[in-house]
Coordinates of C-alpha atoms in Angstrom, one line a residue:
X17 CA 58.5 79.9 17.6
X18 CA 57.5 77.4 14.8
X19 CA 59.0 73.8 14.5
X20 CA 58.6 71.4 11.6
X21 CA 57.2 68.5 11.8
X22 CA 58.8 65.7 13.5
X23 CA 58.7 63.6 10.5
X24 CA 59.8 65.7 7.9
X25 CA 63.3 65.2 6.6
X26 CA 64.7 68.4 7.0
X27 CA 64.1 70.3 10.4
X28 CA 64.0 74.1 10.8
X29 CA 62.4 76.6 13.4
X30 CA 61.3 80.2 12.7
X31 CA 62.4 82.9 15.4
X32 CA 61.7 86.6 14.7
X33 CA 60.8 86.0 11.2
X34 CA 64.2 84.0 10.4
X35 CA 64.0 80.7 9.3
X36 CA 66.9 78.8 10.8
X37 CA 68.0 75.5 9.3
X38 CA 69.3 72.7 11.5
X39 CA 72.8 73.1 12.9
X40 CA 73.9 69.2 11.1
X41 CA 76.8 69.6 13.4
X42 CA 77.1 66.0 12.9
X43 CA 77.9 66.0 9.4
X44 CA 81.0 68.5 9.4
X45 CA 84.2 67.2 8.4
X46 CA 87.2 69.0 9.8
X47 CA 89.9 67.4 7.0
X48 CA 90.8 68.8 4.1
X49 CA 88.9 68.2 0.6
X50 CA 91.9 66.3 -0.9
X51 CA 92.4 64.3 2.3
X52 CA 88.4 63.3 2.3
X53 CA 88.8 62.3 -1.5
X54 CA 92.0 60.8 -1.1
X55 CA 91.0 58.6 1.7
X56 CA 87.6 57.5 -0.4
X57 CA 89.7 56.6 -3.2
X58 CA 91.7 54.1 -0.9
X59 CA 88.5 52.6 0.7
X60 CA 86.9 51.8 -2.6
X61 CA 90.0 51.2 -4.9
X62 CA 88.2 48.9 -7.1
X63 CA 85.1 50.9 -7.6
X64 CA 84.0 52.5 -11.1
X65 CA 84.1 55.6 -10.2
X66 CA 83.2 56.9 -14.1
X67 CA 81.5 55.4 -17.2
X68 CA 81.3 57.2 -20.5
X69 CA 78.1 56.7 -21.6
X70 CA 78.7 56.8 -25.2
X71 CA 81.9 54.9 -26.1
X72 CA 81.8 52.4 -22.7
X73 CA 85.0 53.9 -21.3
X74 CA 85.4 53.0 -17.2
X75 CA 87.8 54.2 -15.0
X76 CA 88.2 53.3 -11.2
X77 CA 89.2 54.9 -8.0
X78 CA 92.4 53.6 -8.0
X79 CA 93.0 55.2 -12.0
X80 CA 91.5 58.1 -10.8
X81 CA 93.3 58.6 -7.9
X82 CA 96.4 57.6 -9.8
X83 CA 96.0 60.5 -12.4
X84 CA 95.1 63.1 -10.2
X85 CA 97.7 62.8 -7.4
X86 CA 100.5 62.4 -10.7
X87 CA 98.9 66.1 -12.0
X88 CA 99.1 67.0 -8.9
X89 CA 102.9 66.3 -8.1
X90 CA 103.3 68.5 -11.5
X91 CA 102.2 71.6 -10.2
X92 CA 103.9 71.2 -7.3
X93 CA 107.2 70.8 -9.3
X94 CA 105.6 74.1 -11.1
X95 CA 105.8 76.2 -7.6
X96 CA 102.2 75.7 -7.8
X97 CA 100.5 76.0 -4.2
X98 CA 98.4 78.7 -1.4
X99 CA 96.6 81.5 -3.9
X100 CA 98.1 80.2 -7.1
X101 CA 95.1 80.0 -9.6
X102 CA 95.0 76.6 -11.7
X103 CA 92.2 77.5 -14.5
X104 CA 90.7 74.9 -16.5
X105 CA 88.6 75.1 -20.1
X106 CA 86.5 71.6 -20.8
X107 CA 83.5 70.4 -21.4
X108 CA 81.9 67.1 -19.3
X109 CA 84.6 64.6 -20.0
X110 CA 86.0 61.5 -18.5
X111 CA 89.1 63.6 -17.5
X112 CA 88.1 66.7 -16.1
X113 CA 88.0 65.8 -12.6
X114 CA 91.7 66.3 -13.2
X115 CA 92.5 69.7 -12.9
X116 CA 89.9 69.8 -9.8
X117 CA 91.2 67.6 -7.8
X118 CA 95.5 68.6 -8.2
X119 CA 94.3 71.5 -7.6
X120 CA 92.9 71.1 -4.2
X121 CA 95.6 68.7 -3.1
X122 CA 98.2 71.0 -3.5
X123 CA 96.1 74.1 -1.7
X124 CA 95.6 76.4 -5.0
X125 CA 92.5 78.0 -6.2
X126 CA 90.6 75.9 -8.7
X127 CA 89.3 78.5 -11.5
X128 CA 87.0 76.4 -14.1
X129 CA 86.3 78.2 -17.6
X130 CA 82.9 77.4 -19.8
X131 CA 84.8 75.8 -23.0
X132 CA 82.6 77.9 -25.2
X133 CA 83.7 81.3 -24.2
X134 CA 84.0 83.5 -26.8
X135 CA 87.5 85.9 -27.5
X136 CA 86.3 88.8 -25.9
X137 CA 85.2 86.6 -22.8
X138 CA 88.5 84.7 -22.4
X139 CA 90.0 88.6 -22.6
X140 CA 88.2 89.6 -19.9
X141 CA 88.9 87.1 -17.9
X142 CA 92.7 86.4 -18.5
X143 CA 92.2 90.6 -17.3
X144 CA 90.6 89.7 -14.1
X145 CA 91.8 86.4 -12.6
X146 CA 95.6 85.7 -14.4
X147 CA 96.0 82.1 -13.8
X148 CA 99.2 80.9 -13.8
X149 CA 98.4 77.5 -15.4
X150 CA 95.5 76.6 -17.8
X151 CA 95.0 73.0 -18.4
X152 CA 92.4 72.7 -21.4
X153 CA 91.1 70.5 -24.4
X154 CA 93.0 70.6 -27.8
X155 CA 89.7 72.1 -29.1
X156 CA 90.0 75.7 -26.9
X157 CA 93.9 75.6 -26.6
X158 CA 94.9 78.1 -29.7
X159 CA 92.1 80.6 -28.5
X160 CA 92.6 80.5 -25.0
X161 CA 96.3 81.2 -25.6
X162 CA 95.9 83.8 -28.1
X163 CA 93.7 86.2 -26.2
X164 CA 95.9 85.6 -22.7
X165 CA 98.9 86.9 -25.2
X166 CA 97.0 89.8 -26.0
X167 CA 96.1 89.9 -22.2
X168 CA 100.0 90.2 -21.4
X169 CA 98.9 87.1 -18.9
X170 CA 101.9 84.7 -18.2
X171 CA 100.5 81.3 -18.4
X172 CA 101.9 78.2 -18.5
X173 CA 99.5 75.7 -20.9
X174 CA 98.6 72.0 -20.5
X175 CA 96.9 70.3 -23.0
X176 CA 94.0 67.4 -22.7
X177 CA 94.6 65.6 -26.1
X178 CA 96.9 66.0 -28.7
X179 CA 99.6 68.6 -28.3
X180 CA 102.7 69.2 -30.7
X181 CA 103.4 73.1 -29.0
X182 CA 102.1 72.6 -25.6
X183 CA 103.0 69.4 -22.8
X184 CA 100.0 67.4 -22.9
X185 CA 98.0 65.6 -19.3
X186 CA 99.6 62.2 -20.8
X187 CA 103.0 63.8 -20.7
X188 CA 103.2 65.6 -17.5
X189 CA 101.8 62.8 -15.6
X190 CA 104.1 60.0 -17.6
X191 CA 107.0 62.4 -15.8
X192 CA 105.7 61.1 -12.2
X193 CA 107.6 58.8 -10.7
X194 CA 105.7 55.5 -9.1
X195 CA 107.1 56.2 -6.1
X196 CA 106.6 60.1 -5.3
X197 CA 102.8 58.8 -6.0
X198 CA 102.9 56.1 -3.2
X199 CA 104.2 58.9 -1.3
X200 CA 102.4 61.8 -1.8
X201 CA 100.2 63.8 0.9
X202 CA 98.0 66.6 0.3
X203 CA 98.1 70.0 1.9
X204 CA 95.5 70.7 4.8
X205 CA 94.4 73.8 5.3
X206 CA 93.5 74.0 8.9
X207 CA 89.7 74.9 9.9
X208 CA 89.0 78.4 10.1
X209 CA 91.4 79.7 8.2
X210 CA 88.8 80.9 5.2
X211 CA 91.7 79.9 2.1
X212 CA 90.0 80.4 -1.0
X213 CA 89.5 77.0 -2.7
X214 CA 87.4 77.8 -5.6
X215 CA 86.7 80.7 -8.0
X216 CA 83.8 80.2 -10.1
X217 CA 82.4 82.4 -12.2
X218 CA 79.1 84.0 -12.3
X219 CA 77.7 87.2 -14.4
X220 CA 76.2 90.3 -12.6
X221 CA 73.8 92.8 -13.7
X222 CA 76.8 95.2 -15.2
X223 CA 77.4 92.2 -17.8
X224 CA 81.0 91.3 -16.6
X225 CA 81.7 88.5 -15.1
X226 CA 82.6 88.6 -11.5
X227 CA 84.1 85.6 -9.3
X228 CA 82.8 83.8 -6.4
X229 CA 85.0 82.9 -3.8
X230 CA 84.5 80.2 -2.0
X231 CA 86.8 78.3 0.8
X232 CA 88.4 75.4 1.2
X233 CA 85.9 74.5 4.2
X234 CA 82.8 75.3 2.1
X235 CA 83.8 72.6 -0.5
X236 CA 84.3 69.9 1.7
X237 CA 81.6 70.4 4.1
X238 CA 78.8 71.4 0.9
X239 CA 75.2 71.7 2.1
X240 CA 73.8 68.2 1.4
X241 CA 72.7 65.4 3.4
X242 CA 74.1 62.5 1.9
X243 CA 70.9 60.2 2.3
X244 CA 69.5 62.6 -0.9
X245 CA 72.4 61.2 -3.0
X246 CA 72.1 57.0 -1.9
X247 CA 75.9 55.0 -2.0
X248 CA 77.1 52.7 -4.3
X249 CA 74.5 53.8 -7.1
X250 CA 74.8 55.3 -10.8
X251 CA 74.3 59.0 -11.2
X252 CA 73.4 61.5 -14.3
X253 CA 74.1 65.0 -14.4
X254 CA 75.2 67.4 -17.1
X255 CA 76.8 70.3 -14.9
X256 CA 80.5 71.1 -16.1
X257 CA 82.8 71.9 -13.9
X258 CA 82.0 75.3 -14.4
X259 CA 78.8 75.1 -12.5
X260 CA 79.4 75.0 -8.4
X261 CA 76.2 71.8 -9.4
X262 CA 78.9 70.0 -11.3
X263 CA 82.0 70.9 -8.8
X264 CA 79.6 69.5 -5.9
X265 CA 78.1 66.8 -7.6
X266 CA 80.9 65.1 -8.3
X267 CA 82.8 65.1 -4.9
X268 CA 79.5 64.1 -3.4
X269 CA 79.7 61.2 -6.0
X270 CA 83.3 60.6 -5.1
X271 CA 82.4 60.1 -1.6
X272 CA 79.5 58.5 -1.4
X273 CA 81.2 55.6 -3.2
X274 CA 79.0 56.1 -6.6
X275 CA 79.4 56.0 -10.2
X276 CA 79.4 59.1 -12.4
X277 CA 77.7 58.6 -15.8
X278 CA 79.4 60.9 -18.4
X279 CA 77.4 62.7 -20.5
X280 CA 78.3 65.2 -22.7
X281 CA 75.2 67.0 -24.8
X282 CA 71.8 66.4 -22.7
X283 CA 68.8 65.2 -25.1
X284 CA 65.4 64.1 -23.9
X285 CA 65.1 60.7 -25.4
X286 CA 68.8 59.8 -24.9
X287 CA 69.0 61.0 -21.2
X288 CA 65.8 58.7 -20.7
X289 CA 67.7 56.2 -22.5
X290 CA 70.8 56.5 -20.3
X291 CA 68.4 56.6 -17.3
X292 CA 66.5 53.4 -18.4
X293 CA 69.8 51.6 -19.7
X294 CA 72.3 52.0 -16.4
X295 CA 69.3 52.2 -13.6
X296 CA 70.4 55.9 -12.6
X297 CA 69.3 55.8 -9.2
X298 CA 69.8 60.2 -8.9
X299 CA 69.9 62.5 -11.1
X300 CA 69.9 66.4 -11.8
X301 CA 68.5 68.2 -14.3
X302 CA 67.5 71.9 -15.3
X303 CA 64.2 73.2 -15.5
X304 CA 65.1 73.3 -19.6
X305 CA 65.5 69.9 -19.6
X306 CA 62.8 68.8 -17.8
X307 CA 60.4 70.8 -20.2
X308 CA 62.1 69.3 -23.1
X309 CA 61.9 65.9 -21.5
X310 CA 57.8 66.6 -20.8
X311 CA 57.2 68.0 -24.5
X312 CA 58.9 64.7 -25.9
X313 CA 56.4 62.5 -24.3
X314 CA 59.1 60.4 -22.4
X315 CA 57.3 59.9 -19.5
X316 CA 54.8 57.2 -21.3
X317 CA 57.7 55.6 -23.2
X318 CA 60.5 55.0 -20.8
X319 CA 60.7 53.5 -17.4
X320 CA 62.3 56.0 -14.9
X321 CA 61.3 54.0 -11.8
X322 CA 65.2 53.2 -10.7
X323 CA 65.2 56.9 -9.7
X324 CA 65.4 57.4 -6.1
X325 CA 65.4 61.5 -6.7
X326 CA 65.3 63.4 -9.7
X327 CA 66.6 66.9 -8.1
X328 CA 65.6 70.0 -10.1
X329 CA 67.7 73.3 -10.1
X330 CA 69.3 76.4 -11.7
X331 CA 66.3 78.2 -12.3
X332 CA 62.2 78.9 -11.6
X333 CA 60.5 75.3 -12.7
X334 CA 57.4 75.4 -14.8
X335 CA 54.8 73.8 -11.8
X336 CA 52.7 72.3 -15.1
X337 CA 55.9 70.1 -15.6
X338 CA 57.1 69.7 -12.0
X339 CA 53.4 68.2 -11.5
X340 CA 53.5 65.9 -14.2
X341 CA 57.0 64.3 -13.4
X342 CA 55.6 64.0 -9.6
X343 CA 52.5 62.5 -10.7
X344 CA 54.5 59.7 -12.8
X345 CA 57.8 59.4 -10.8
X346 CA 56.4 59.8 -7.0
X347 CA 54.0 56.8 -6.8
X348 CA 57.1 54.5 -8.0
X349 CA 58.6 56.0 -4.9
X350 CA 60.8 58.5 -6.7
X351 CA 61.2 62.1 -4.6
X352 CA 60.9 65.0 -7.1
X353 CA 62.2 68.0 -5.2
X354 CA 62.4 71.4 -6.7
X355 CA 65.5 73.5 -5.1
X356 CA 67.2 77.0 -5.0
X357 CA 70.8 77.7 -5.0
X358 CA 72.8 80.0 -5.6
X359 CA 77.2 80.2 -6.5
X360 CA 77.4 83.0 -3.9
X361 CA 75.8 80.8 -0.9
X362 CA 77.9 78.2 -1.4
X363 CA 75.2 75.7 -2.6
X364 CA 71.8 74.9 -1.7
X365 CA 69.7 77.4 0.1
X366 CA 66.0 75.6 0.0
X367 CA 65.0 72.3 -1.2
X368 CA 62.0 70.4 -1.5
X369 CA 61.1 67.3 0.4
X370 CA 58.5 64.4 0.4
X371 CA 56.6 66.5 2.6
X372 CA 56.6 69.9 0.8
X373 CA 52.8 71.0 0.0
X374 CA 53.3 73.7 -2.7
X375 CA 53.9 72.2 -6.0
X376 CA 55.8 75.3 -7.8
X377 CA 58.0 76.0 -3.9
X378 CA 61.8 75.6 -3.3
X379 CA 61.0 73.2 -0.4
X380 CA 62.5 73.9 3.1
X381 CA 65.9 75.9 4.0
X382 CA 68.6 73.4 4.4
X383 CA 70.8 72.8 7.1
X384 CA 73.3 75.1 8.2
X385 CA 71.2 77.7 6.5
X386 CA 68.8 80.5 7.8
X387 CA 66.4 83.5 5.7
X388 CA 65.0 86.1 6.2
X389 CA 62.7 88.3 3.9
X390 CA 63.1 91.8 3.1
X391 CA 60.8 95.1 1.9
X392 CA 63.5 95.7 -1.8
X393 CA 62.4 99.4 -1.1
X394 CA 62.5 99.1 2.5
X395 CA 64.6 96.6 3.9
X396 CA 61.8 96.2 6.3
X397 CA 61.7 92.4 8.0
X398 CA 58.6 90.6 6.2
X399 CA 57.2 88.0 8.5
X400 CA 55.0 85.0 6.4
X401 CA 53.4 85.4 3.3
X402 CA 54.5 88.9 2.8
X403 CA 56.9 89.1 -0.7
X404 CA 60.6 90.7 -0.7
X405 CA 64.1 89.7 -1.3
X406 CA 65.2 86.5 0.1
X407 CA 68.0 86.8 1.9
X408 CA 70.6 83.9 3.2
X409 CA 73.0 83.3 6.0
X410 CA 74.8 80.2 6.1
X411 CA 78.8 79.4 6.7
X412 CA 79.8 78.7 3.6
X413 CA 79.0 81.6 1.5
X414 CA 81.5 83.4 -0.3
X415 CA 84.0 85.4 1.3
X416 CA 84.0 88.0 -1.7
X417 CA 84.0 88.3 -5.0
X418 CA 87.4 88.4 -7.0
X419 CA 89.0 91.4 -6.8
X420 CA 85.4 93.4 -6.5
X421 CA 85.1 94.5 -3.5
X422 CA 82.4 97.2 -4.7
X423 CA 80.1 94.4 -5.9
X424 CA 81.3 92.4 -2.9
X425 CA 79.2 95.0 -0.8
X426 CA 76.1 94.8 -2.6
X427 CA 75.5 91.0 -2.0
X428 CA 76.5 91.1 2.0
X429 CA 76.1 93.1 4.1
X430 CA 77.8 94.0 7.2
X431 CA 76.3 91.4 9.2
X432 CA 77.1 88.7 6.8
X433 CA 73.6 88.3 5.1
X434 CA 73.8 87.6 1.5
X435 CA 71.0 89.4 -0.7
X436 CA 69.9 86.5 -3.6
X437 CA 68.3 89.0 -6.3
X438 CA 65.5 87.0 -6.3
X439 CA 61.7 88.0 -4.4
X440 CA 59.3 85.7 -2.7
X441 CA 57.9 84.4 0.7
X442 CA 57.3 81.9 3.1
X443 CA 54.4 80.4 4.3
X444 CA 53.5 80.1 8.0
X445 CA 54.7 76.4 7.4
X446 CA 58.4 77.8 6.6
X447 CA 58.1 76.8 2.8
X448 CA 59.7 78.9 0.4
X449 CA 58.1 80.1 -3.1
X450 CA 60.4 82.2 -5.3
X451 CA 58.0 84.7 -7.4
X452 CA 60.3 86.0 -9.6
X453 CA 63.8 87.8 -10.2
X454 CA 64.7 91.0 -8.9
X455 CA 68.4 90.6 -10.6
X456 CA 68.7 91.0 -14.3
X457 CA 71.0 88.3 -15.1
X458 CA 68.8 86.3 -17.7
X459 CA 68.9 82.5 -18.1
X460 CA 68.3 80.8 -21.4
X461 CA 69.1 77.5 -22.5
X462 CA 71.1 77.1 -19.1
X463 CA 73.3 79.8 -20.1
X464 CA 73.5 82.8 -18.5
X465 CA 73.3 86.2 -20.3
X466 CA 73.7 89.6 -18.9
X467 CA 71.3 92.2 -20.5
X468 CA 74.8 95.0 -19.8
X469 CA 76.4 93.4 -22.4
X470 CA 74.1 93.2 -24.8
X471 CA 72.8 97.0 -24.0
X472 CA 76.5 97.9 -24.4
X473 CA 77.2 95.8 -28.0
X474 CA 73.9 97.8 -29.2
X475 CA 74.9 101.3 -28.2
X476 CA 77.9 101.1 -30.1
X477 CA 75.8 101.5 -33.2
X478 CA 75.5 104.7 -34.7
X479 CA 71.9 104.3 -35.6
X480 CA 71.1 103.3 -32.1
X481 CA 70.5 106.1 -29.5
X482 CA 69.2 104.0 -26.5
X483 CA 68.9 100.7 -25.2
X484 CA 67.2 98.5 -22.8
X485 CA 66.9 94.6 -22.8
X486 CA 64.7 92.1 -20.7
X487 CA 64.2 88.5 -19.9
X488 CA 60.8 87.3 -21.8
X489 CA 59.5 84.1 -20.3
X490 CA 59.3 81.3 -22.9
X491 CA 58.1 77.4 -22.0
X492 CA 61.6 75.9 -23.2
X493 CA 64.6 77.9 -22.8
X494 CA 63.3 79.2 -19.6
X495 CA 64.0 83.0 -20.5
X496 CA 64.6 84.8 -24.1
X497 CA 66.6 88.2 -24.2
X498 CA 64.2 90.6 -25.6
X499 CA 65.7 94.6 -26.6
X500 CA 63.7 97.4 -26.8
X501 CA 65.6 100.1 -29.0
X502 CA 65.4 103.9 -29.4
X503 CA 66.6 104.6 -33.2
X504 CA 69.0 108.1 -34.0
X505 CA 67.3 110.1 -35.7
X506 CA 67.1 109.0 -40.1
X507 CA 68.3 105.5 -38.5
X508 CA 68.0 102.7 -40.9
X509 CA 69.3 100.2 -38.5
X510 CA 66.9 97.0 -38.6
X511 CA 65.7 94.2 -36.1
X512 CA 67.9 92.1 -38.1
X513 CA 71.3 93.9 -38.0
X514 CA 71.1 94.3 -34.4
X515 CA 69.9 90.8 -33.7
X516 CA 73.2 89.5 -35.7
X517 CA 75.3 92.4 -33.5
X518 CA 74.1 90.9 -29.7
X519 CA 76.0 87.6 -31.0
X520 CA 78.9 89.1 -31.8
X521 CA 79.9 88.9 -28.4
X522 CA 79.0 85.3 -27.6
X523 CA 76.3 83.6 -29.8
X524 CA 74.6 82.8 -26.6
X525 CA 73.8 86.5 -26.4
X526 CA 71.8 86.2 -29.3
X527 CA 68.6 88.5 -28.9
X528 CA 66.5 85.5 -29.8
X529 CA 63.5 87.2 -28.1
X530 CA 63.8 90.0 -30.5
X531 CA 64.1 93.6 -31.1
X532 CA 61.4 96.3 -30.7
X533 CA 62.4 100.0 -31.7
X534 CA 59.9 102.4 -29.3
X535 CA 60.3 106.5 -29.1
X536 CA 61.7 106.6 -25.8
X537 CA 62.5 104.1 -23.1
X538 CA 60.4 104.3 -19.3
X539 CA 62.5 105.6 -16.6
X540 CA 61.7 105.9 -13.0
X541 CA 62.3 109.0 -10.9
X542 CA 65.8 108.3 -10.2
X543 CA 66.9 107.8 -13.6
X544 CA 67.0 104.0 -13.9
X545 CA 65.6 102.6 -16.3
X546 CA 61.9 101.2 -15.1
X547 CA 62.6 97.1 -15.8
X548 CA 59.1 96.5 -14.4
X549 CA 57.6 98.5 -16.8
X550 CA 59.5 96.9 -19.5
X551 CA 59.0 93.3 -18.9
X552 CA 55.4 94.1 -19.2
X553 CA 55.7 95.6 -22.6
X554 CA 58.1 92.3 -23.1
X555 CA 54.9 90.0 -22.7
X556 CA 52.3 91.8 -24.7
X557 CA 54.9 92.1 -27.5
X558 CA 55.6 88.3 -27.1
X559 CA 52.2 87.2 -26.8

């Protein structure tokens, strides 16, 4: 048996080949998520618990508190409580915290939608998860309502803005009396019972999008030693709530008596700028923005040294650019600590640490956390330095995904391990290194397209007779969907056309990495198309 170091941060032991996190018992909370908020809103009533960034705009504890509880004592009136879904659609604003929070006080399932889902997404998903009430911007109201119509999905609508068909935020909470707020109490779940809290979303190899469940315990006892995020400080991150980053974030920010920074769009000089302005003392950012961050030069032009830890997250970091932000961040006394998560585990899986060696590693498993590696082909244990799929056990995993039980059994197994889709090791000294994907799910500019979709769209063309696409690497946007095409015979179809069709969907599913037409596509003796192969041809095409 192996044992960290004594000094290291996080503390872990490997038995039989399983790294095993600490057990933290210490930091378990065994109230509910709206009691825990609830009661840091009372302790800190005065504190400025948001600033928007751009126009100024504050709002305390005590507003927030105020606003959420008054939504809350809506949906209650709405019959709104255990398994009722309570979707929302918006982008990072000062009142999105809204819908998250009612939600949990009453004991529903919180169900965030990406505002920039296209028709046939919102279809789709009206299909799957038929929430009972949407509260969204004035921007993604019409759409949102047309396509649940066409879904046949009853939905009752609440508006963020300006609203002359639907009730508005403004209205429902100006209904809430002064005293039902003074008295309100939120529902408590007790602990154990596994009640879904959550439903986020998050797209699988088939292309659809499938949704995570995770419990009410999982959200209010979230992986993360609060000594990573310090109290009483100013943070900056640009994770919606439709991220489990942005969900987690800002309860963590909630309760560790901080200050959320809105920010809406993230750009290099400005987030430097916001950085520099408000003394951010944590923030989080994605590999993409720490790339476009290094090629702007901002690290000889702005002074980042109020950061206590810039966390890094979402997907694989170019080390070039990791090494660069350590080498001007960490002698100021800054940690920069690469991570793995993942929706499905509930949160962090690895994380790096002041004393991590590997530059380009996911740190050390967390607490309440333990891996193993295993042979893909095989499922032989590895032992150290030997590469297969990671795989996780912690607590607060997911209990399923929505109504999927078939996909449900391809992530855990029946002893509760959950398979990540993503190979590596780890070295003797327990640190993780993620070599690459084995899922397909490709991520570029923080969005995250599934090539079944776009193979789909493109075999709906007549002059297309087979399809295949892959993730090519590219220094920016992280990943580029890249489709290799087998024409019909006397197809005309061009590169063009079929680049303009992948967006049809969702312009994020632009093939922005191209088109290649080839005679046949590479299969491997079971009849799957050979992705290996593939991805090779991706990079000498790309080079």
């Amino acid at each position: 048996m192996a044992e960290s170091n004594e000094s290291c941060e996080r503390r872990f032991r490997i038995e039989n080949n399983v790294i095993i996190g600490e057990d933290a018992s210490e930091l378990l909370v065994d109230r509910g998520v709206g009691r825990v908020i609830l009661d840091a809103f009372d302790a800190h009533p005065n504190t400025v618990g948001q600033l928007d960034v751009e126009t100024g705009e504050t709002m305390t504890h005590a507003e927030m508190k105020d606003l959420s509880v008054r939504c809350a004592l809506w949906l209650r009136k709405q019959g709104v409580g255990k398994d009722d879904i309570v979707a929302s659609s918006t982008p990072p604003m000062m009142h999105d915290f809204v819908p998250m929070l009612s939600t949990f006080y009453v004991g529903a399932v919180f169900n965030p939608w990406y505002d920039q889902y296209s028709a046939a997404e919102c279809r789709d998903l009206w299909a799957l998860m038929e929430p009972k009430i949407m509260i969204a911007t004035d921007k993604t109201i019409d759409l949102l309502a047309s396509t649940a119509k066409e879904a046949k999905v009853d939905c009752k609508f609440v508006v963020i803005g300006e609203s002359s068909e639907y009730p508005t935020l403004a209205q429902i909470m100006a209904e809430q009396s002064q005293r039902e707020v003074d008295g309100f109490v939120p529902l408590e779940y007790p602990m154990g019972s596994r009640q879904t809290a959550v439903v986020f979303f998050s797209s699988g190899t088939t292309g659809k999008q499938k949704g995570t469940m995770l419990t009410y315990e999982a959200m209010v006892n979230a992986r993360f030693k609060h000594k990573y995020m310090p109290r009483d400080a100013n943070y900056l991150y640009y994770s919606g709530k439709t991220w489990i980053t942005g969900t987690h974030f800002h309860l963590y920010t909630i309760r560790n008596n901080a200050t959320r920074l809105v920010a809406r769009e993230f750009e290099a000089e400005r987030a430097c700028e916001i950085i520099e302005k408000h003394r951010v003392r944590w923030t989080f950012l994605t590999p993409t923005y720490l790339t476009k961050m290094y090629k702007a030069d901002v690290l000889s032009r702005y002074d980042l040294s109020s950061l206590d830890a810039l966390l890094v997250g979402g997907s694989r970091c170019n080390t070039d650019v990791l090494l660069k932000f350590r080498e001007a961040l960490m002698p100021n006394g800054t940690i920069v600590s690469n991570s793995f998560g993942m929706t499905e585990l509930g949160g962090a899986g690895a994380m790096q640490t002041r004393h991590s060696r590997i530059v380009h590693s996911v740190g050390d498993i967390v607490e309440r956390v333990s891996m193993k590696v295993l042979d893909p082909e095989t499922d032989r244990q590895l032992g150290p330095d030997e590469e297969g799929e990671l795989c996780f056990m912690t607590e607060n995993r997911m209990t399923a995904y929505y109504k999927n039980p078939a996909a449900t059994k391809e992530v855990i197994d029946d002893d509760g391990w959950c398979r990540s889709g993503d190979l590596g090791y780890f070295t003797e000294d327990g640190e993780i290194v993620i070599t690459s994907r084995r899922k397909e799910v490709i991520i570029c500019q923080n969005d995250h397209v599934a090539p079944g979709i776009i193979e789909e769209i493109l075999l709906k063309h007549p002059g297309v007779a087979d399809a295949a696409v892959v993730p090519v690497p590219h220094s920016v946007d992280v990943e580029r969907p890249m489709a290799f095409v087998v024409k019909t015979p006397e197809s005309t179809v061009t590169a063009e056309e079929l680049i303009e069709l992948s967006a049809s969907y969702a312009t994020y599913y632009r093939l922005i990495g191209g088109v290649v037409f080839v005679d046949s596509l590479p299969y491997t003796s079971t009849g799957k198309i050979a992705l290996r192969k593939l991805k090779e041809m991706a990079l000498k095409y790309a080079q």
